[in-house]
Structures are given as C-alpha cells and as structure tokens.
Short mmCIF file of C-alpha atoms in Angstrom, two decimals:
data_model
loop_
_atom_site.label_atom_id
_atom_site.label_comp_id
_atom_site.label_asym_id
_atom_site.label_seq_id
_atom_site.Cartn_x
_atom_site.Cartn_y
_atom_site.Cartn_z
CA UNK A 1 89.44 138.08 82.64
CA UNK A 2 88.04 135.44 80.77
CA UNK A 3 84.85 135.77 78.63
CA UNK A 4 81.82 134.43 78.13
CA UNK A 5 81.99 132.08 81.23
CA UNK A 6 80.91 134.02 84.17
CA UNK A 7 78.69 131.47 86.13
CA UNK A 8 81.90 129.59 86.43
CA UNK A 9 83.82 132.65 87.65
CA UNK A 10 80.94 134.01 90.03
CA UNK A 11 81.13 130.62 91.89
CA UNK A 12 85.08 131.22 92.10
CA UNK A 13 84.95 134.55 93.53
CA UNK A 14 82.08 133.34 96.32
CA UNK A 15 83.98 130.96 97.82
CA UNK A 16 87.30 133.07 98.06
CA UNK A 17 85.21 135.51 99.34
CA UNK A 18 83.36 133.43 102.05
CA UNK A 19 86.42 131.16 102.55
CA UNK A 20 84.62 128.37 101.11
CA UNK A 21 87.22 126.80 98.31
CA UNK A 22 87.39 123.03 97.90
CA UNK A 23 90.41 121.06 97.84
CA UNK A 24 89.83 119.21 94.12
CA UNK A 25 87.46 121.33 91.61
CA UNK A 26 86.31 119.14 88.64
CA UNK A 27 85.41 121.28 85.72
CA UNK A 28 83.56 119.10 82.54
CA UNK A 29 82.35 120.28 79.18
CA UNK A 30 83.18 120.33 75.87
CA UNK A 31 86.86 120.42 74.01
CA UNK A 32 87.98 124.09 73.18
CA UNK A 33 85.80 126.27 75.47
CA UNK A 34 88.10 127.17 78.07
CA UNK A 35 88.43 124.73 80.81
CA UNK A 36 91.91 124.74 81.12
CA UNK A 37 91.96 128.60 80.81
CA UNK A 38 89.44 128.74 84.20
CA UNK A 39 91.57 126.59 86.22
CA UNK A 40 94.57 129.08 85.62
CA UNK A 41 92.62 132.07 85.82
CA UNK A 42 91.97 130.10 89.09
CA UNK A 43 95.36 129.62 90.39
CA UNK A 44 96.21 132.98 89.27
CA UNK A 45 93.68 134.55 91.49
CA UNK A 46 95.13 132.41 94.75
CA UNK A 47 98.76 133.48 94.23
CA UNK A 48 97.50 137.07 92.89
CA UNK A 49 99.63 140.15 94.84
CA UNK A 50 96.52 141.84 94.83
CA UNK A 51 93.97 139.04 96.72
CA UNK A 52 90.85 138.89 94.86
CA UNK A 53 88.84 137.52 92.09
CA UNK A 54 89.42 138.13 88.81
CA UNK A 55 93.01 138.36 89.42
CA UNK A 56 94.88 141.94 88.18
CA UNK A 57 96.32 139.23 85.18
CA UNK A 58 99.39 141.97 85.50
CA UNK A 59 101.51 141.18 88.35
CA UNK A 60 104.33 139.18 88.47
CA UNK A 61 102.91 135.97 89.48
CA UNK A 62 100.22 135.82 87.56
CA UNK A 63 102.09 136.66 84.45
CA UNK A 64 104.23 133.35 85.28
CA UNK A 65 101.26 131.68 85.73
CA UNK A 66 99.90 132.57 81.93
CA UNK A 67 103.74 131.57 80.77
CA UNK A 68 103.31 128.44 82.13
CA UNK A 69 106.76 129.10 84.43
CA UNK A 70 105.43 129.49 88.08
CA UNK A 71 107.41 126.76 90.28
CA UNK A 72 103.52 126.41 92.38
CA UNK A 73 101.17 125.53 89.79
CA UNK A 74 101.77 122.29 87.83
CA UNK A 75 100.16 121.27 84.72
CA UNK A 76 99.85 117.84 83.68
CA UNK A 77 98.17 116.37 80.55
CA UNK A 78 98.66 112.82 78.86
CA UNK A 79 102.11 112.61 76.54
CA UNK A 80 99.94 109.78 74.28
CA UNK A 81 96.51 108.57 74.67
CA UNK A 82 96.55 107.92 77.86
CA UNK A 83 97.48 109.46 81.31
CA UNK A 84 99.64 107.62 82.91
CA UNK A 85 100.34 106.23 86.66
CA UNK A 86 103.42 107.38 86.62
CA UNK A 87 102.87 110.74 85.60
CA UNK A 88 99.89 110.71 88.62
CA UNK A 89 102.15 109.70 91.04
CA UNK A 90 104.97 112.17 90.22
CA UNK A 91 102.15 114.88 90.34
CA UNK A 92 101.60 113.96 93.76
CA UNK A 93 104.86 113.46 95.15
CA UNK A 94 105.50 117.46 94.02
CA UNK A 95 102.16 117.91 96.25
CA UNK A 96 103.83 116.95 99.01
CA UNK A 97 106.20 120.23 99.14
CA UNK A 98 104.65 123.77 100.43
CA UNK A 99 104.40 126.25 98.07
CA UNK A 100 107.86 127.58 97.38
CA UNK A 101 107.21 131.24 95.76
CA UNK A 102 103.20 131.62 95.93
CA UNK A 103 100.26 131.72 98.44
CA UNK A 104 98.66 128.18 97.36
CA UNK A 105 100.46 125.40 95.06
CA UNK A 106 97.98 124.55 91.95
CA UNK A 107 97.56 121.77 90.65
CA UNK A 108 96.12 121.08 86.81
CA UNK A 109 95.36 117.70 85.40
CA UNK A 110 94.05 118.35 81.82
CA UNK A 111 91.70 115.71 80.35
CA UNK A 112 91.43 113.29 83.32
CA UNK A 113 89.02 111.06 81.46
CA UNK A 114 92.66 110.07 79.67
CA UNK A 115 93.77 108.23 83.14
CA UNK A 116 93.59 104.69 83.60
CA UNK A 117 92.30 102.53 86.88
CA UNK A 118 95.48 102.31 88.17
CA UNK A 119 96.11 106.48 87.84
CA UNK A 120 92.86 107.20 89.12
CA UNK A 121 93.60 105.23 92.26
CA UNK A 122 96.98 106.67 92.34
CA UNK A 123 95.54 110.33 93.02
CA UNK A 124 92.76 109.02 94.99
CA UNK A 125 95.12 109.69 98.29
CA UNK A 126 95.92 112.94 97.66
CA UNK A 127 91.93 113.79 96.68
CA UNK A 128 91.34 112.38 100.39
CA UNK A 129 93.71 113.82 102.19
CA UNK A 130 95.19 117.04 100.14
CA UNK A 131 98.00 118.47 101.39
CA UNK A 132 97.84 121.88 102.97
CA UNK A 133 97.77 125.32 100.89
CA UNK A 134 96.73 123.04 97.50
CA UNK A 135 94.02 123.16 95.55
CA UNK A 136 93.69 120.44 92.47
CA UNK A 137 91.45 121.25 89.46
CA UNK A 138 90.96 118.44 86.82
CA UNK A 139 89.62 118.76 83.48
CA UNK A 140 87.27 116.40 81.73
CA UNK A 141 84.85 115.91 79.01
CA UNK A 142 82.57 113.92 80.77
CA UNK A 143 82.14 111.97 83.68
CA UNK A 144 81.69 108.61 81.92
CA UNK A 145 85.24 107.20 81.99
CA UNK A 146 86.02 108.51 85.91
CA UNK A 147 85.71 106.48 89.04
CA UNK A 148 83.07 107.15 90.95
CA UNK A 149 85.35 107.75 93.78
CA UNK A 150 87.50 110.12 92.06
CA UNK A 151 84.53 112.06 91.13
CA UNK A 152 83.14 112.07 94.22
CA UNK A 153 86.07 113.37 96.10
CA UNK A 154 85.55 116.63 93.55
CA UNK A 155 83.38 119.64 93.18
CA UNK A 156 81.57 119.27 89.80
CA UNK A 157 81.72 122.21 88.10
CA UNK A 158 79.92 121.89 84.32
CA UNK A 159 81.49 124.33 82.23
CA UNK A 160 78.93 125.11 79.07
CA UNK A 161 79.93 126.19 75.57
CA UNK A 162 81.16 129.74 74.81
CA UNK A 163 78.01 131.50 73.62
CA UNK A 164 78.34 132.19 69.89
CA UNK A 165 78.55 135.91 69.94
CA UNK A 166 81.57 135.63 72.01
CA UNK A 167 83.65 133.13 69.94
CA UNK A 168 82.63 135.55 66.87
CA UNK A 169 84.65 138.77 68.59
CA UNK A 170 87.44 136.41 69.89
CA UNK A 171 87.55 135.39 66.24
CA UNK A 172 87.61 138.46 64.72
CA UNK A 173 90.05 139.49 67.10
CA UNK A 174 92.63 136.34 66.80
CA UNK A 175 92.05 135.51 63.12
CA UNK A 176 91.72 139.37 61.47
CA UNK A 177 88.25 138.24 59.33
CA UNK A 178 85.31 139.72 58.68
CA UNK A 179 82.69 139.24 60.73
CA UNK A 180 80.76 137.17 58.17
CA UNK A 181 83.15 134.80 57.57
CA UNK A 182 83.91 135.18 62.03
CA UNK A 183 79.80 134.41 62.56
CA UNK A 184 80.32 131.29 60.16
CA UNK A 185 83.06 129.52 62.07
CA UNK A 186 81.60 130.65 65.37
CA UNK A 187 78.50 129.18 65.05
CA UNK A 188 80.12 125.53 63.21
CA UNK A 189 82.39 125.56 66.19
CA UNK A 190 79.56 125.16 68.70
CA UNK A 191 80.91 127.16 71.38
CA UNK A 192 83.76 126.35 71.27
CA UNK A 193 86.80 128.60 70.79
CA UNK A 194 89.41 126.05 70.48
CA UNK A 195 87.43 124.04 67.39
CA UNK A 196 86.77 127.72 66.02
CA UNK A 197 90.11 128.46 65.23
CA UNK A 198 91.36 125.13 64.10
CA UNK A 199 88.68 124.99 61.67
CA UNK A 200 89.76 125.05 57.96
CA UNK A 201 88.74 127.94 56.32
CA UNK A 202 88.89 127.14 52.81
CA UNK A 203 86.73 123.67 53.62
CA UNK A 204 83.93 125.75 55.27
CA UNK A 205 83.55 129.03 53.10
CA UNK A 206 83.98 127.18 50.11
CA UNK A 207 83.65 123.33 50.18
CA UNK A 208 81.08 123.96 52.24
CA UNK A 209 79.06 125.76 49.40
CA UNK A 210 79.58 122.42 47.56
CA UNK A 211 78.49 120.41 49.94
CA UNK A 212 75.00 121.96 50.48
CA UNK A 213 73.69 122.98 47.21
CA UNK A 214 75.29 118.97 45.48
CA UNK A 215 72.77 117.48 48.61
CA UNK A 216 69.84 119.81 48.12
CA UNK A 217 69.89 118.76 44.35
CA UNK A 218 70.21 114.80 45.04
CA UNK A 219 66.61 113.63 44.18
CA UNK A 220 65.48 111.88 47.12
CA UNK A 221 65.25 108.18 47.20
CA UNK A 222 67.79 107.90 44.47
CA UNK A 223 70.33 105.56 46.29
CA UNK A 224 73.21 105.59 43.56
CA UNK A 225 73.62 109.06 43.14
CA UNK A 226 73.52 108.79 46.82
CA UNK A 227 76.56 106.74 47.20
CA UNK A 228 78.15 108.50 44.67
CA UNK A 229 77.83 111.77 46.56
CA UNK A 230 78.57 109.81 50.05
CA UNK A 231 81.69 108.46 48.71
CA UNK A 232 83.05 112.48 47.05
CA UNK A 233 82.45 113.14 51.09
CA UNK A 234 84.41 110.49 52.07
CA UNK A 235 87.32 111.36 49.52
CA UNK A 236 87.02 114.95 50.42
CA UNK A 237 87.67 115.33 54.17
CA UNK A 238 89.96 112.88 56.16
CA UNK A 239 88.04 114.28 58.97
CA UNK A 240 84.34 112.94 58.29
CA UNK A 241 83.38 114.88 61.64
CA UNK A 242 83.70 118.30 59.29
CA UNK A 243 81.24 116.85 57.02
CA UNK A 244 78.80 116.34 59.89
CA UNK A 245 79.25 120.00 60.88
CA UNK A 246 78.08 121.12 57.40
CA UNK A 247 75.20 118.48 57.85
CA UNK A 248 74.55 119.75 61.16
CA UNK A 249 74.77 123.46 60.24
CA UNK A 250 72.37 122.83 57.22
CA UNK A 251 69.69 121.41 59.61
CA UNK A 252 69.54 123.89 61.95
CA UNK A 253 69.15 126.59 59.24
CA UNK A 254 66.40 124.27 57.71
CA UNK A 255 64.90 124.52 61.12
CA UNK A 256 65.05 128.35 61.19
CA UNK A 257 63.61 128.65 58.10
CA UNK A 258 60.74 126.34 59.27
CA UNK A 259 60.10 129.02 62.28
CA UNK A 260 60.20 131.95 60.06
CA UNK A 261 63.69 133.34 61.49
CA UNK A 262 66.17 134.01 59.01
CA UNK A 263 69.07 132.30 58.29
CA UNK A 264 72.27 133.08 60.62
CA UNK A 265 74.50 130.38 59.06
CA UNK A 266 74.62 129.82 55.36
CA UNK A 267 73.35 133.35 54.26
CA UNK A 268 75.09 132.80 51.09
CA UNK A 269 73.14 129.99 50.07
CA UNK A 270 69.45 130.99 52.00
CA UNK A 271 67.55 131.06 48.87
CA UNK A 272 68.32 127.06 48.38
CA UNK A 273 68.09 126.68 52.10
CA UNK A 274 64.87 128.20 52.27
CA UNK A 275 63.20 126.12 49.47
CA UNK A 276 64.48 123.16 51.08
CA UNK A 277 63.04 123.97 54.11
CA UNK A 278 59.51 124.82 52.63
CA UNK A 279 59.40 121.58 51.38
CA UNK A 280 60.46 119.70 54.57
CA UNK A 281 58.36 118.91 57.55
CA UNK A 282 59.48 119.97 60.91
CA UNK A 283 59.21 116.29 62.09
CA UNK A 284 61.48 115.45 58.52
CA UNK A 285 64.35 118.26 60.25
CA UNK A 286 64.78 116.98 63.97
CA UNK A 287 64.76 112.81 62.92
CA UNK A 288 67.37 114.90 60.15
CA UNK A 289 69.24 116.57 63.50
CA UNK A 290 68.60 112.89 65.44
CA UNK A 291 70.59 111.46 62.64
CA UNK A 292 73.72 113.30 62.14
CA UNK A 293 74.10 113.22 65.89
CA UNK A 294 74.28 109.66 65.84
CA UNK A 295 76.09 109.22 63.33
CA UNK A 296 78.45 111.33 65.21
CA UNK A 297 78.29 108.90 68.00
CA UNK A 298 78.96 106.24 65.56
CA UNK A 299 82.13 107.61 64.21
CA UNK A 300 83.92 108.37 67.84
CA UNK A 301 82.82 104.71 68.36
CA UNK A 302 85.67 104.01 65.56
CA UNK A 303 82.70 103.41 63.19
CA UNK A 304 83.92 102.73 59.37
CA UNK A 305 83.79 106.93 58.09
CA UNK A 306 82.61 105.71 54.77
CA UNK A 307 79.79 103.30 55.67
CA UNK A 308 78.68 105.68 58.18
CA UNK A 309 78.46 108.86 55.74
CA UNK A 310 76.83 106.55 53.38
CA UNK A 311 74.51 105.57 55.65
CA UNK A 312 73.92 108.89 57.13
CA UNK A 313 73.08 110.84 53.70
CA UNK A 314 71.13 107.44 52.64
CA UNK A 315 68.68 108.19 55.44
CA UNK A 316 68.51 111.73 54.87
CA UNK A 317 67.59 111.16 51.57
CA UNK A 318 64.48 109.07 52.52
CA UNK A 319 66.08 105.92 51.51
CA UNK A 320 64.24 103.19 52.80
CA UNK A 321 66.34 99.94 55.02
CA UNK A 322 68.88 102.79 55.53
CA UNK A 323 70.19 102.82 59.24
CA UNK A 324 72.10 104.19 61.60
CA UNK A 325 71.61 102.47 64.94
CA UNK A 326 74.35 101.33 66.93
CA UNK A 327 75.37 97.96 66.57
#
C-alpha cells in the first residue's frame, strides 16, 4: 500500500465499499508525489482476486498491473510536450471493448494539463457517456490549462505533498544514505518523492554549503559583488530552479531560527544560519520567502535564468530599484 497518502486512499475504499465510484477521477498536485502511483493502486484494487481496498498487491493481476502488462488498464502520457488528439482518440477507441482479462478496464492519462483543445474535446465523449465496467483517472498539476468541461465531467481529487518524514524513510530505503543526508533531500524535495530522488547529491551536500555561507557573507547593498555572486549561480547550475531550493531552504531555516526552533535543514551550517537570522526581521524573511517564490514563477514563465537570479539575490540583498514583478 502506498504511503503517506491516506486521505486519498480512505476516499477510494468508501466508495468501493458503498458502491459509490465515479466514472472519471481527476487527481491534481504536485510532480513526484505519487499521483500516478494512486491511480494504479486504484485499478489494482478493481481487478484485485481478493475484492477490496488496499488491494493484496500479490496476486496475479495486480502484479501485471505494477509491470505495466495488464491488457485492461491503459496508460497514456504525452511522447513530447504535448498530448496529442490522436493519442486521445486511440485511448478511447480501446474504451470501447469490455474488459478482456479483469473486472473493470482502467484507464490512466498522466499529465492531462499536456492535452490540447482539440484532445480535450476528443475525450469529452467518453467523460459523458463512459463505457460500461471503466473507470478513467487523469493526472494533472493543476487545473489551470483544463477545460472547464473536462473538469467538470471529473471528481477532483487534490492529492497533497508526501509529508517529509515519509520521503526521508522512502529515501533511506531507495537510496542506502544516512538519515542526515535522507532528512536533507526530503525536506528540499518538498514532498515530493519523485524530485527527492532525482536530486543531485553532490550539488546539495556540498555546493550547497557554498552557496549559503558565499550569500551570508555578501555585505548587503553591495550590488557588484552581488552580480558577481548572481552570475557564479548562473554558471553553476543549468537548472537555476536548484538554486532557488537552496534559497528557499535557507529562508525557512532563517524563519525557524526567528521562532526559536532549531534548525532541521542546514544543521551543518546553523551557527551562520542562526546569526543571520538574529539579525533579520521576521517581516525581512517572508518578503525573502515572497521573493524566491516569484522568482520561481518567473523562471517557468521562460524568464531569462540569469537576469532573474540577479534580480532575485539583488533584492535579497536590500538593493534598492531591484525587482522581481512580472512583466
């Protein structure tokens, strides 16, 4: 069974209890906590041998199911950036058959928010009127890019971040660390599993070091040794998203320190982080936090990764004209 999302799972196992599933689930949250993982845990527990929820996870069909070779349940997900009509409409045309070894043919659509108008309207038939013994479950991160009428043909189901004690033991588990170094990459990954094991170790148990105590030192208002640093960043990491995790991480320990709880993330350095922190007001930390999250908005808007790191360490420096609204 799968951990650390059991609101998700209770709401599963009442409606096969009452008889109450619906036809199209729509499960949103973040990348990496499990999504995908729910929905087959899902269509495992509707072709189960032994009826129930969780499923046993041992019997035949559900061990297809986890291989990803069970002719019922179909996964589709987009082969570039987008998810294309044609792959929709052959989705649906396999809908049309009755199961053919299970209980109830599953269907999977992985990152919806990838389909295009004319995609979306190509499932919206088969969200209206679903063909008997099928249940669909689409993945997305957000509602944003869906049709209204796609979304409301689903049931909603917000899927929330992994909490962090969890991705540390699946950590330790999958990666063989210690649990420092497991805590560390647990808490930068947010919740999120999938980021916590893609993360690059070296980068954040030892670039990561860098990073902090080269900031702490940079006098404040001192925009050339600023840019100087800003532009290392941007050399360092192709990924400027990693430096906003350090940023990000930072913060929130500043903002532990503030209320007296000790640091959980950068115990190595908590003697620097500390000081900092002492000499930062609490209103100085969240417009800090306010920043680096919009800056982070700024980058997946295809910002320039330079200009915006410049701009982001510019204003956490106290530089005055520095900005970071949206243009």
């Amino acid at each position: 069974m799968i951990r650390g999302h059991e609101a998700v799972q209770a709401l599963f196992r009442e409606a096969l209890r009452h008889g109450r599933l619906a036809h199209a689930y729509l499960l949103v949250g973040k990348p990496g906590i499990g999504k995908r993982l729910l929905a087959r845990e899902l269509a495992q527990a509707l072709n189960c041998e032994r009826p129930g929820y969780p499923p046993d996870g041992a019997c035949l069909s559900c061990r297809k199911i986890r291989d990803l070779n069970h002719p019922d349940v179909i996964e589709v997900e987009a082969e570039t950036k987008t998810l294309k009509v044609d792959q929709v409409r052959e989705l649906c045309a396999q809908l049309r058959y009755r199961p053919f070894e299970g209980r109830t043919k599953v269907a999977v659509l992985a990152e919806a928010e990838r389909m295009n108008a004319a995609a979306m309207n190509a499932l919206l038939k088969t969200l209206e009127e679903p063909p008997p013994d099928t249940v669909l479950v689409l993945t997305a991160l957000s509602l944003e890019s869906l049709l209204p009428t796609v979304i409301s043909r689903c049931q909603v189901v917000r899927v929330q971040p992994l909490p962090t004690a969890v991705v540390e033991e699946m950590v330790m588990e999958q990666m063989k660390v210690e649990r420092s170094e497991a805590r560390l990459l647990a808490v930068l990954s947010e919740g999120s599993l999938g980021k916590a094991l893609s993360l690059d170790r070296e980068f954040f148990l030892e670039g990561r070091r860098q990073i902090i105590s080269r900031f702490l030192k940079l006098p404040a208002g001192a925009a050339t040794a600023i840019l100087d640093y800003a532009e290392e960043l941007a050399r360092l990491r192709e990924d400027p998203e990693e430096v906003m995790d350090v940023f990000q991480s930072l913060y929130r320990d500043l903002l532990l320190f503030k209320e007296g709880i000790a640091s959980t993330i950068h115990t190595d350095l908590a003697p620097a982080v500390q000081a900092a922190a002492e000499a930062t007001s609490p209103e100085a930390i969240l417009t800090g936090l306010e920043r680096i999250e919009r800056a982070r908005r700024r980058l997946r808007q295809n910002a320039n990764p330079r200009l915006t790191l410049a701009a982001l360490t510019l204003a956490l420096k106290g530089v005055p004209g520095a900005s970071l609204e949206s243009p």
